[in-house]
Amino acid sequence: MTVEQLLEKTYQSSCEAMETLEQFLYDVDNSSSDESRGNYQHLKVIGNRIFD
């Protein structure tokens, strides 16, 4: 999943949005790319959406 996909989607609940963001950050941590969790520290969950 890309950041753009995270930001476009409206989730069923705030819990689902938080879990999706957590999974995205976990995937970033475990990827072989040069990205890190710090690159995405500006992402936040408000209601049932993820914002930049």
PDB file of N, H, CA, C and O in Angstrom:
ATOM      1  N   MET A   1       0.855  -1.170   0.000  1.00  0.00           N
ATOM      2  CA  MET A   1       0.000   0.000   0.000  1.00  0.00           C
ATOM      3  C   MET A   1       0.904   1.237   0.000  1.00  0.00           C
ATOM      4  O   MET A   1       1.936   1.270   0.670  1.00  0.00           O
ATOM      5  N   THR A   2       0.502   2.225  -0.746  1.00  0.00           N
ATOM      6  H   THR A   2      -0.336   2.198  -1.290  1.00  0.00           H
ATOM      7  CA  THR A   2       1.262   3.470  -0.808  1.00  0.00           C
ATOM      8  C   THR A   2       0.646   4.517   0.111  1.00  0.00           C
ATOM      9  O   THR A   2      -0.476   4.350   0.589  1.00  0.00           O
ATOM     10  N   VAL A   3       1.376   5.588   0.354  1.00  0.00           N
ATOM     11  H   VAL A   3       2.288   5.724  -0.034  1.00  0.00           H
ATOM     12  CA  VAL A   3       0.865   6.679   1.182  1.00  0.00           C
ATOM     13  C   VAL A   3      -0.377   7.277   0.539  1.00  0.00           C
ATOM     14  O   VAL A   3      -1.336   7.612   1.235  1.00  0.00           O
ATOM     15  N   GLU A   4      -0.369   7.413  -0.768  1.00  0.00           N
ATOM     16  H   GLU A   4       0.410   7.141  -1.334  1.00  0.00           H
ATOM     17  CA  GLU A   4      -1.517   7.977  -1.471  1.00  0.00           C
ATOM     18  C   GLU A   4      -2.772   7.141  -1.235  1.00  0.00           C
ATOM     19  O   GLU A   4      -3.858   7.687  -1.040  1.00  0.00           O
ATOM     20  N   GLN A   5      -2.623   5.830  -1.253  1.00  0.00           N
ATOM     21  H   GLN A   5      -1.741   5.386  -1.412  1.00  0.00           H
ATOM     22  CA  GLN A   5      -3.756   4.952  -1.001  1.00  0.00           C
ATOM     23  C   GLN A   5      -4.256   5.084   0.437  1.00  0.00           C
ATOM     24  O   GLN A   5      -5.461   5.046   0.684  1.00  0.00           O
ATOM     25  N   LEU A   6      -3.331   5.240   1.385  1.00  0.00           N
ATOM     26  H   LEU A   6      -2.352   5.271   1.185  1.00  0.00           H
ATOM     27  CA  LEU A   6      -3.730   5.443   2.786  1.00  0.00           C
ATOM     28  C   LEU A   6      -4.564   6.703   2.935  1.00  0.00           C
ATOM     29  O   LEU A   6      -5.578   6.706   3.633  1.00  0.00           O
ATOM     30  N   LEU A   7      -4.132   7.785   2.271  1.00  0.00           N
ATOM     31  H   LEU A   7      -3.308   7.783   1.704  1.00  0.00           H
ATOM     32  CA  LEU A   7      -4.781   9.082   2.434  1.00  0.00           C
ATOM     33  C   LEU A   7      -6.118   9.180   1.708  1.00  0.00           C
ATOM     34  O   LEU A   7      -6.977   9.968   2.103  1.00  0.00           O
ATOM     35  N   GLU A   8      -6.304   8.393   0.659  1.00  0.00           N
ATOM     36  H   GLU A   8      -5.606   7.752   0.339  1.00  0.00           H
ATOM     37  CA  GLU A   8      -7.536   8.463  -0.143  1.00  0.00           C
ATOM     38  C   GLU A   8      -8.705   7.711   0.482  1.00  0.00           C
ATOM     39  O   GLU A   8      -9.864   8.055   0.251  1.00  0.00           O
ATOM     40  N   LYS A   9      -8.404   6.694   1.266  1.00  0.00           N
ATOM     41  H   LYS A   9      -7.462   6.415   1.453  1.00  0.00           H
ATOM     42  CA  LYS A   9      -9.450   5.796   1.745  1.00  0.00           C
ATOM     43  C   LYS A   9     -10.145   6.333   2.997  1.00  0.00           C
ATOM     44  O   LYS A   9      -9.511   6.926   3.870  1.00  0.00           O
ATOM     45  N   THR A  10     -11.450   6.114   3.067  1.00  0.00           N
ATOM     46  H   THR A  10     -11.965   5.633   2.358  1.00  0.00           H
ATOM     47  CA  THR A  10     -12.225   6.354   4.281  1.00  0.00           C
ATOM     48  C   THR A  10     -12.473   4.988   4.913  1.00  0.00           C
ATOM     49  O   THR A  10     -13.051   4.104   4.282  1.00  0.00           O
ATOM     50  N   TYR A  11     -12.042   4.818   6.142  1.00  0.00           N
ATOM     51  H   TYR A  11     -11.572   5.536   6.655  1.00  0.00           H
ATOM     52  CA  TYR A  11     -12.117   3.527   6.815  1.00  0.00           C
ATOM     53  C   TYR A  11     -13.443   3.375   7.543  1.00  0.00           C
ATOM     54  O   TYR A  11     -14.158   4.355   7.755  1.00  0.00           O
ATOM     55  N   GLN A  12     -13.767   2.155   7.920  1.00  0.00           N
ATOM     56  H   GLN A  12     -13.187   1.359   7.748  1.00  0.00           H
ATOM     57  CA  GLN A  12     -15.034   1.869   8.602  1.00  0.00           C
ATOM     58  C   GLN A  12     -15.067   2.458  10.006  1.00  0.00           C
ATOM     59  O   GLN A  12     -16.131   2.798  10.523  1.00  0.00           O
ATOM     60  N   SER A  13     -13.879   2.575  10.624  1.00  0.00           N
ATOM     61  H   SER A  13     -13.015   2.298  10.205  1.00  0.00           H
ATOM     62  CA  SER A  13     -13.809   3.103  11.996  1.00  0.00           C
ATOM     63  C   SER A  13     -12.424   3.683  12.233  1.00  0.00           C
ATOM     64  O   SER A  13     -11.503   3.463  11.447  1.00  0.00           O
ATOM     65  N   SER A  14     -12.288   4.419  13.313  1.00  0.00           N
ATOM     66  H   SER A  14     -13.036   4.597  13.952  1.00  0.00           H
ATOM     67  CA  SER A  14     -10.969   4.955  13.653  1.00  0.00           C
ATOM     68  C   SER A  14     -10.018   3.818  14.024  1.00  0.00           C
ATOM     69  O   SER A  14      -8.816   3.902  13.774  1.00  0.00           O
ATOM     70  N   CYS A  15     -10.550   2.772  14.609  1.00  0.00           N
ATOM     71  H   CYS A  15     -11.527   2.704  14.813  1.00  0.00           H
ATOM     72  CA  CYS A  15      -9.741   1.610  14.955  1.00  0.00           C
ATOM     73  C   CYS A  15      -9.138   0.972  13.699  1.00  0.00           C
ATOM     74  O   CYS A  15      -7.956   0.630  13.683  1.00  0.00           O
ATOM     75  N   GLU A  16      -9.938   0.815  12.664  1.00  0.00           N
ATOM     76  H   GLU A  16     -10.899   1.093  12.678  1.00  0.00           H
ATOM     77  CA  GLU A  16      -9.447   0.252  11.406  1.00  0.00           C
ATOM     78  C   GLU A  16      -8.382   1.157  10.796  1.00  0.00           C
ATOM     79  O   GLU A  16      -7.381   0.664  10.275  1.00  0.00           O
ATOM     80  N   ALA A  17      -8.580   2.464  10.852  1.00  0.00           N
ATOM     81  H   ALA A  17      -9.393   2.864  11.276  1.00  0.00           H
ATOM     82  CA  ALA A  17      -7.599   3.409  10.312  1.00  0.00           C
ATOM     83  C   ALA A  17      -6.284   3.299  11.076  1.00  0.00           C
ATOM     84  O   ALA A  17      -5.215   3.294  10.466  1.00  0.00           O
ATOM     85  N   MET A  18      -6.350   3.212  12.403  1.00  0.00           N
ATOM     86  H   MET A  18      -7.219   3.216  12.898  1.00  0.00           H
ATOM     87  CA  MET A  18      -5.136   3.087  13.216  1.00  0.00           C
ATOM     88  C   MET A  18      -4.407   1.775  12.934  1.00  0.00           C
ATOM     89  O   MET A  18      -3.180   1.750  12.845  1.00  0.00           O
ATOM     90  N   GLU A  19      -5.161   0.693  12.795  1.00  0.00           N
ATOM     91  H   GLU A  19      -6.158   0.713  12.868  1.00  0.00           H
ATOM     92  CA  GLU A  19      -4.546  -0.602  12.503  1.00  0.00           C
ATOM     93  C   GLU A  19      -3.899  -0.606  11.124  1.00  0.00           C
ATOM     94  O   GLU A  19      -2.831  -1.190  10.944  1.00  0.00           O
ATOM     95  N   THR A  20      -4.532   0.038  10.155  1.00  0.00           N
ATOM     96  H   THR A  20      -5.400   0.513  10.302  1.00  0.00           H
ATOM     97  CA  THR A  20      -3.977   0.118   8.802  1.00  0.00           C
ATOM     98  C   THR A  20      -2.687   0.932   8.805  1.00  0.00           C
ATOM     99  O   THR A  20      -1.703   0.546   8.175  1.00  0.00           O
ATOM    100  N   LEU A  21      -2.693   2.054   9.513  1.00  0.00           N
ATOM    101  H   LEU A  21      -3.493   2.368  10.025  1.00  0.00           H
ATOM    102  CA  LEU A  21      -1.485   2.874   9.612  1.00  0.00           C
ATOM    103  C   LEU A  21      -0.375   2.100  10.324  1.00  0.00           C
ATOM    104  O   LEU A  21       0.781   2.149   9.904  1.00  0.00           O
ATOM    105  N   GLU A  22      -0.716   1.396  11.385  1.00  0.00           N
ATOM    106  H   GLU A  22      -1.655   1.356  11.726  1.00  0.00           H
ATOM    107  CA  GLU A  22       0.270   0.584  12.102  1.00  0.00           C
ATOM    108  C   GLU A  22       0.872  -0.475  11.183  1.00  0.00           C
ATOM    109  O   GLU A  22       2.085  -0.682  11.190  1.00  0.00           O
ATOM    110  N   GLN A  23       0.041  -1.141  10.397  1.00  0.00           N
ATOM    111  H   GLN A  23      -0.945  -0.972  10.391  1.00  0.00           H
ATOM    112  CA  GLN A  23       0.535  -2.168   9.472  1.00  0.00           C
ATOM    113  C   GLN A  23       1.424  -1.545   8.399  1.00  0.00           C
ATOM    114  O   GLN A  23       2.444  -2.127   8.029  1.00  0.00           O
ATOM    115  N   PHE A  24       1.048  -0.368   7.894  1.00  0.00           N
ATOM    116  H   PHE A  24       0.220   0.105   8.194  1.00  0.00           H
ATOM    117  CA  PHE A  24       1.856   0.332   6.897  1.00  0.00           C
ATOM    118  C   PHE A  24       3.240   0.647   7.468  1.00  0.00           C
ATOM    119  O   PHE A  24       4.250   0.412   6.805  1.00  0.00           O
ATOM    120  N   LEU A  25       3.294   1.174   8.689  1.00  0.00           N
ATOM    121  H   LEU A  25       2.473   1.364   9.228  1.00  0.00           H
ATOM    122  CA  LEU A  25       4.565   1.507   9.311  1.00  0.00           C
ATOM    123  C   LEU A  25       5.391   0.248   9.597  1.00  0.00           C
ATOM    124  O   LEU A  25       6.615   0.271   9.467  1.00  0.00           O
ATOM    125  N   TYR A  26       4.750  -0.818   9.976  1.00  0.00           N
ATOM    126  H   TYR A  26       3.756  -0.837  10.081  1.00  0.00           H
ATOM    127  CA  TYR A  26       5.439  -2.093  10.179  1.00  0.00           C
ATOM    128  C   TYR A  26       6.070  -2.568   8.873  1.00  0.00           C
ATOM    129  O   TYR A  26       7.214  -3.022   8.855  1.00  0.00           O
ATOM    130  N   ASP A  27       5.313  -2.460   7.778  1.00  0.00           N
ATOM    131  H   ASP A  27       4.383  -2.091   7.793  1.00  0.00           H
ATOM    132  CA  ASP A  27       5.829  -2.860   6.468  1.00  0.00           C
ATOM    133  C   ASP A  27       7.017  -1.993   6.052  1.00  0.00           C
ATOM    134  O   ASP A  27       7.980  -2.493   5.470  1.00  0.00           O
ATOM    135  N   VAL A  28       6.948  -0.687   6.351  1.00  0.00           N
ATOM    136  H   VAL A  28       6.165  -0.280   6.823  1.00  0.00           H
ATOM    137  CA  VAL A  28       8.068   0.209   6.044  1.00  0.00           C
ATOM    138  C   VAL A  28       9.299  -0.213   6.837  1.00  0.00           C
ATOM    139  O   VAL A  28      10.404  -0.263   6.297  1.00  0.00           O
ATOM    140  N   ASP A  29       9.109  -0.514   8.109  1.00  0.00           N
ATOM    141  H   ASP A  29       8.212  -0.473   8.548  1.00  0.00           H
ATOM    142  CA  ASP A  29      10.230  -0.942   8.959  1.00  0.00           C
ATOM    143  C   ASP A  29      10.900  -2.193   8.416  1.00  0.00           C
ATOM    144  O   ASP A  29      12.118  -2.339   8.515  1.00  0.00           O
ATOM    145  N   ASN A  30      10.124  -3.083   7.851  1.00  0.00           N
ATOM    146  H   ASN A  30       9.134  -2.964   7.771  1.00  0.00           H
ATOM    147  CA  ASN A  30      10.652  -4.375   7.396  1.00  0.00           C
ATOM    148  C   ASN A  30      10.987  -4.421   5.909  1.00  0.00           C
ATOM    149  O   ASN A  30      11.347  -5.479   5.394  1.00  0.00           O
ATOM    150  N   SER A  31      10.875  -3.298   5.213  1.00  0.00           N
ATOM    151  H   SER A  31      10.581  -2.438   5.631  1.00  0.00           H
ATOM    152  CA  SER A  31      11.188  -3.291   3.785  1.00  0.00           C
ATOM    153  C   SER A  31      12.692  -3.120   3.583  1.00  0.00           C
ATOM    154  O   SER A  31      13.418  -2.722   4.494  1.00  0.00           O
ATOM    155  N   SER A  32      13.128  -3.422   2.398  1.00  0.00           N
ATOM    156  H   SER A  32      12.539  -3.745   1.658  1.00  0.00           H
ATOM    157  CA  SER A  32      14.554  -3.304   2.086  1.00  0.00           C
ATOM    158  C   SER A  32      14.901  -1.934   1.499  1.00  0.00           C
ATOM    159  O   SER A  32      16.049  -1.697   1.123  1.00  0.00           O
ATOM    160  N   SER A  33      13.931  -1.042   1.417  1.00  0.00           N
ATOM    161  H   SER A  33      12.998  -1.235   1.722  1.00  0.00           H
ATOM    162  CA  SER A  33      14.185   0.294   0.868  1.00  0.00           C
ATOM    163  C   SER A  33      14.846   1.186   1.907  1.00  0.00           C
ATOM    164  O   SER A  33      14.971   0.803   3.070  1.00  0.00           O
ATOM    165  N   ASP A  34      15.264   2.356   1.497  1.00  0.00           N
ATOM    166  H   ASP A  34      15.163   2.667   0.552  1.00  0.00           H
ATOM    167  CA  ASP A  34      15.931   3.308   2.385  1.00  0.00           C
ATOM    168  C   ASP A  34      14.950   4.096   3.243  1.00  0.00           C
ATOM    169  O   ASP A  34      15.367   4.906   4.070  1.00  0.00           O
ATOM    170  N   GLU A  35      13.656   3.871   3.058  1.00  0.00           N
ATOM    171  H   GLU A  35      13.316   3.213   2.386  1.00  0.00           H
ATOM    172  CA  GLU A  35      12.654   4.584   3.853  1.00  0.00           C
ATOM    173  C   GLU A  35      12.662   4.071   5.288  1.00  0.00           C
ATOM    174  O   GLU A  35      13.019   2.925   5.560  1.00  0.00           O
ATOM    175  N   SER A  36      12.258   4.952   6.190  1.00  0.00           N
ATOM    176  H   SER A  36      11.968   5.883   5.969  1.00  0.00           H
ATOM    177  CA  SER A  36      12.115   4.547   7.588  1.00  0.00           C
ATOM    178  C   SER A  36      10.815   5.115   8.134  1.00  0.00           C
ATOM    179  O   SER A  36      10.162   5.937   7.492  1.00  0.00           O
ATOM    180  N   ARG A  37      10.458   4.675   9.302  1.00  0.00           N
ATOM    181  H   ARG A  37      10.989   4.008   9.824  1.00  0.00           H
ATOM    182  CA  ARG A  37       9.250   5.141   9.975  1.00  0.00           C
ATOM    183  C   ARG A  37       9.273   6.659  10.149  1.00  0.00           C
ATOM    184  O   ARG A  37       8.225   7.304  10.126  1.00  0.00           O
ATOM    185  N   GLY A  38      10.458   7.224  10.322  1.00  0.00           N
ATOM    186  H   GLY A  38      11.309   6.700  10.341  1.00  0.00           H
ATOM    187  CA  GLY A  38      10.602   8.664  10.490  1.00  0.00           C
ATOM    188  C   GLY A  38      10.132   9.463   9.292  1.00  0.00           C
ATOM    189  O   GLY A  38       9.725  10.616   9.439  1.00  0.00           O
ATOM    190  N   ASN A  39      10.182   8.868   8.104  1.00  0.00           N
ATOM    191  H   ASN A  39      10.513   7.932   7.984  1.00  0.00           H
ATOM    192  CA  ASN A  39       9.702   9.545   6.901  1.00  0.00           C
ATOM    193  C   ASN A  39       8.201   9.776   6.949  1.00  0.00           C
ATOM    194  O   ASN A  39       7.684  10.610   6.205  1.00  0.00           O
ATOM    195  N   TYR A  40       7.500   9.062   7.801  1.00  0.00           N
ATOM    196  H   TYR A  40       7.920   8.385   8.405  1.00  0.00           H
ATOM    197  CA  TYR A  40       6.038   9.118   7.839  1.00  0.00           C
ATOM    198  C   TYR A  40       5.506   9.574   9.200  1.00  0.00           C
ATOM    199  O   TYR A  40       4.339   9.338   9.513  1.00  0.00           O
ATOM    200  N   GLN A  41       6.341  10.219  10.005  1.00  0.00           N
ATOM    201  H   GLN A  41       7.288  10.411   9.751  1.00  0.00           H
ATOM    202  CA  GLN A  41       5.904  10.632  11.338  1.00  0.00           C
ATOM    203  C   GLN A  41       4.813  11.702  11.296  1.00  0.00           C
ATOM    204  O   GLN A  41       4.165  11.962  12.310  1.00  0.00           O
ATOM    205  N   HIS A  42       4.607  12.320  10.139  1.00  0.00           N
ATOM    206  H   HIS A  42       5.134  12.108   9.315  1.00  0.00           H
ATOM    207  CA  HIS A  42       3.581  13.357   9.998  1.00  0.00           C
ATOM    208  C   HIS A  42       2.187  12.773   9.770  1.00  0.00           C
ATOM    209  O   HIS A  42       1.210  13.520   9.835  1.00  0.00           O
ATOM    210  N   LEU A  43       2.055  11.486   9.509  1.00  0.00           N
ATOM    211  H   LEU A  43       2.849  10.880   9.457  1.00  0.00           H
ATOM    212  CA  LEU A  43       0.752  10.868   9.286  1.00  0.00           C
ATOM    213  C   LEU A  43       0.007  10.729  10.605  1.00  0.00           C
ATOM    214  O   LEU A  43       0.596  10.382  11.629  1.00  0.00           O
ATOM    215  N   LYS A  44      -1.288  11.000  10.571  1.00  0.00           N
ATOM    216  H   LYS A  44      -1.767  11.282   9.740  1.00  0.00           H
ATOM    217  CA  LYS A  44      -2.091  10.901  11.792  1.00  0.00           C
ATOM    218  C   LYS A  44      -3.503  10.440  11.454  1.00  0.00           C
ATOM    219  O   LYS A  44      -3.996  10.664  10.348  1.00  0.00           O
ATOM    220  N   VAL A  45      -4.137   9.803  12.411  1.00  0.00           N
ATOM    221  H   VAL A  45      -3.737   9.621  13.309  1.00  0.00           H
ATOM    222  CA  VAL A  45      -5.513   9.341  12.263  1.00  0.00           C
ATOM    223  C   VAL A  45      -6.416  10.329  12.966  1.00  0.00           C
ATOM    224  O   VAL A  45      -6.228  10.638  14.143  1.00  0.00           O
ATOM    225  N   ILE A  46      -7.402  10.822  12.228  1.00  0.00           N
ATOM    226  H   ILE A  46      -7.554  10.571  11.272  1.00  0.00           H
ATOM    227  CA  ILE A  46      -8.439  11.677  12.785  1.00  0.00           C
ATOM    228  C   ILE A  46      -9.765  11.090  12.327  1.00  0.00           C
ATOM    229  O   ILE A  46     -10.063  11.054  11.133  1.00  0.00           O
ATOM    230  N   GLY A  47     -10.551  10.632  13.286  1.00  0.00           N
ATOM    231  H   GLY A  47     -10.309  10.661  14.256  1.00  0.00           H
ATOM    232  CA  GLY A  47     -11.807   9.968  12.933  1.00  0.00           C
ATOM    233  C   GLY A  47     -11.519   8.678  12.196  1.00  0.00           C
ATOM    234  O   GLY A  47     -10.759   7.833  12.669  1.00  0.00           O
ATOM    235  N   ASN A  48     -12.131   8.533  11.035  1.00  0.00           N
ATOM    236  H   ASN A  48     -12.748   9.220  10.651  1.00  0.00           H
ATOM    237  CA  ASN A  48     -11.924   7.311  10.252  1.00  0.00           C
ATOM    238  C   ASN A  48     -11.080   7.562   8.997  1.00  0.00           C
ATOM    239  O   ASN A  48     -11.222   6.859   7.996  1.00  0.00           O
ATOM    240  N   ARG A  49     -10.203   8.567   9.060  1.00  0.00           N
ATOM    241  H   ARG A  49     -10.088   9.138   9.873  1.00  0.00           H
ATOM    242  CA  ARG A  49      -9.320   8.896   7.938  1.00  0.00           C
ATOM    243  C   ARG A  49      -7.888   9.036   8.430  1.00  0.00           C
ATOM    244  O   ARG A  49      -7.647   9.267   9.615  1.00  0.00           O
ATOM    245  N   ILE A  50      -6.937   8.893   7.504  1.00  0.00           N
ATOM    246  H   ILE A  50      -7.133   8.706   6.541  1.00  0.00           H
ATOM    247  CA  ILE A  50      -5.531   9.139   7.763  1.00  0.00           C
ATOM    248  C   ILE A  50      -5.158  10.400   7.012  1.00  0.00           C
ATOM    249  O   ILE A  50      -5.461  10.533   5.826  1.00  0.00           O
ATOM    250  N   PHE A  51      -4.498  11.333   7.700  1.00  0.00           N
ATOM    251  H   PHE A  51      -4.252  11.225   8.663  1.00  0.00           H
ATOM    252  CA  PHE A  51      -4.148  12.630   7.108  1.00  0.00           C
ATOM    253  C   PHE A  51      -2.649  12.837   7.118  1.00  0.00           C
ATOM    254  O   PHE A  51      -1.918  12.257   7.921  1.00  0.00           O
ATOM    255  N   ASP A  52      -2.217  13.679   6.202  1.00  0.00           N
ATOM    256  H   ASP A  52      -2.810  14.150   5.550  1.00  0.00           H
ATOM    257  CA  ASP A  52      -0.812  14.040   6.058  1.00  0.00           C
ATOM    258  C   ASP A  52      -0.529  15.279   6.870  1.00  0.00           C
ATOM    259  O   ASP A  52       0.605  15.758   6.889  1.00  0.00           O
TER     260      ASP A  52
END
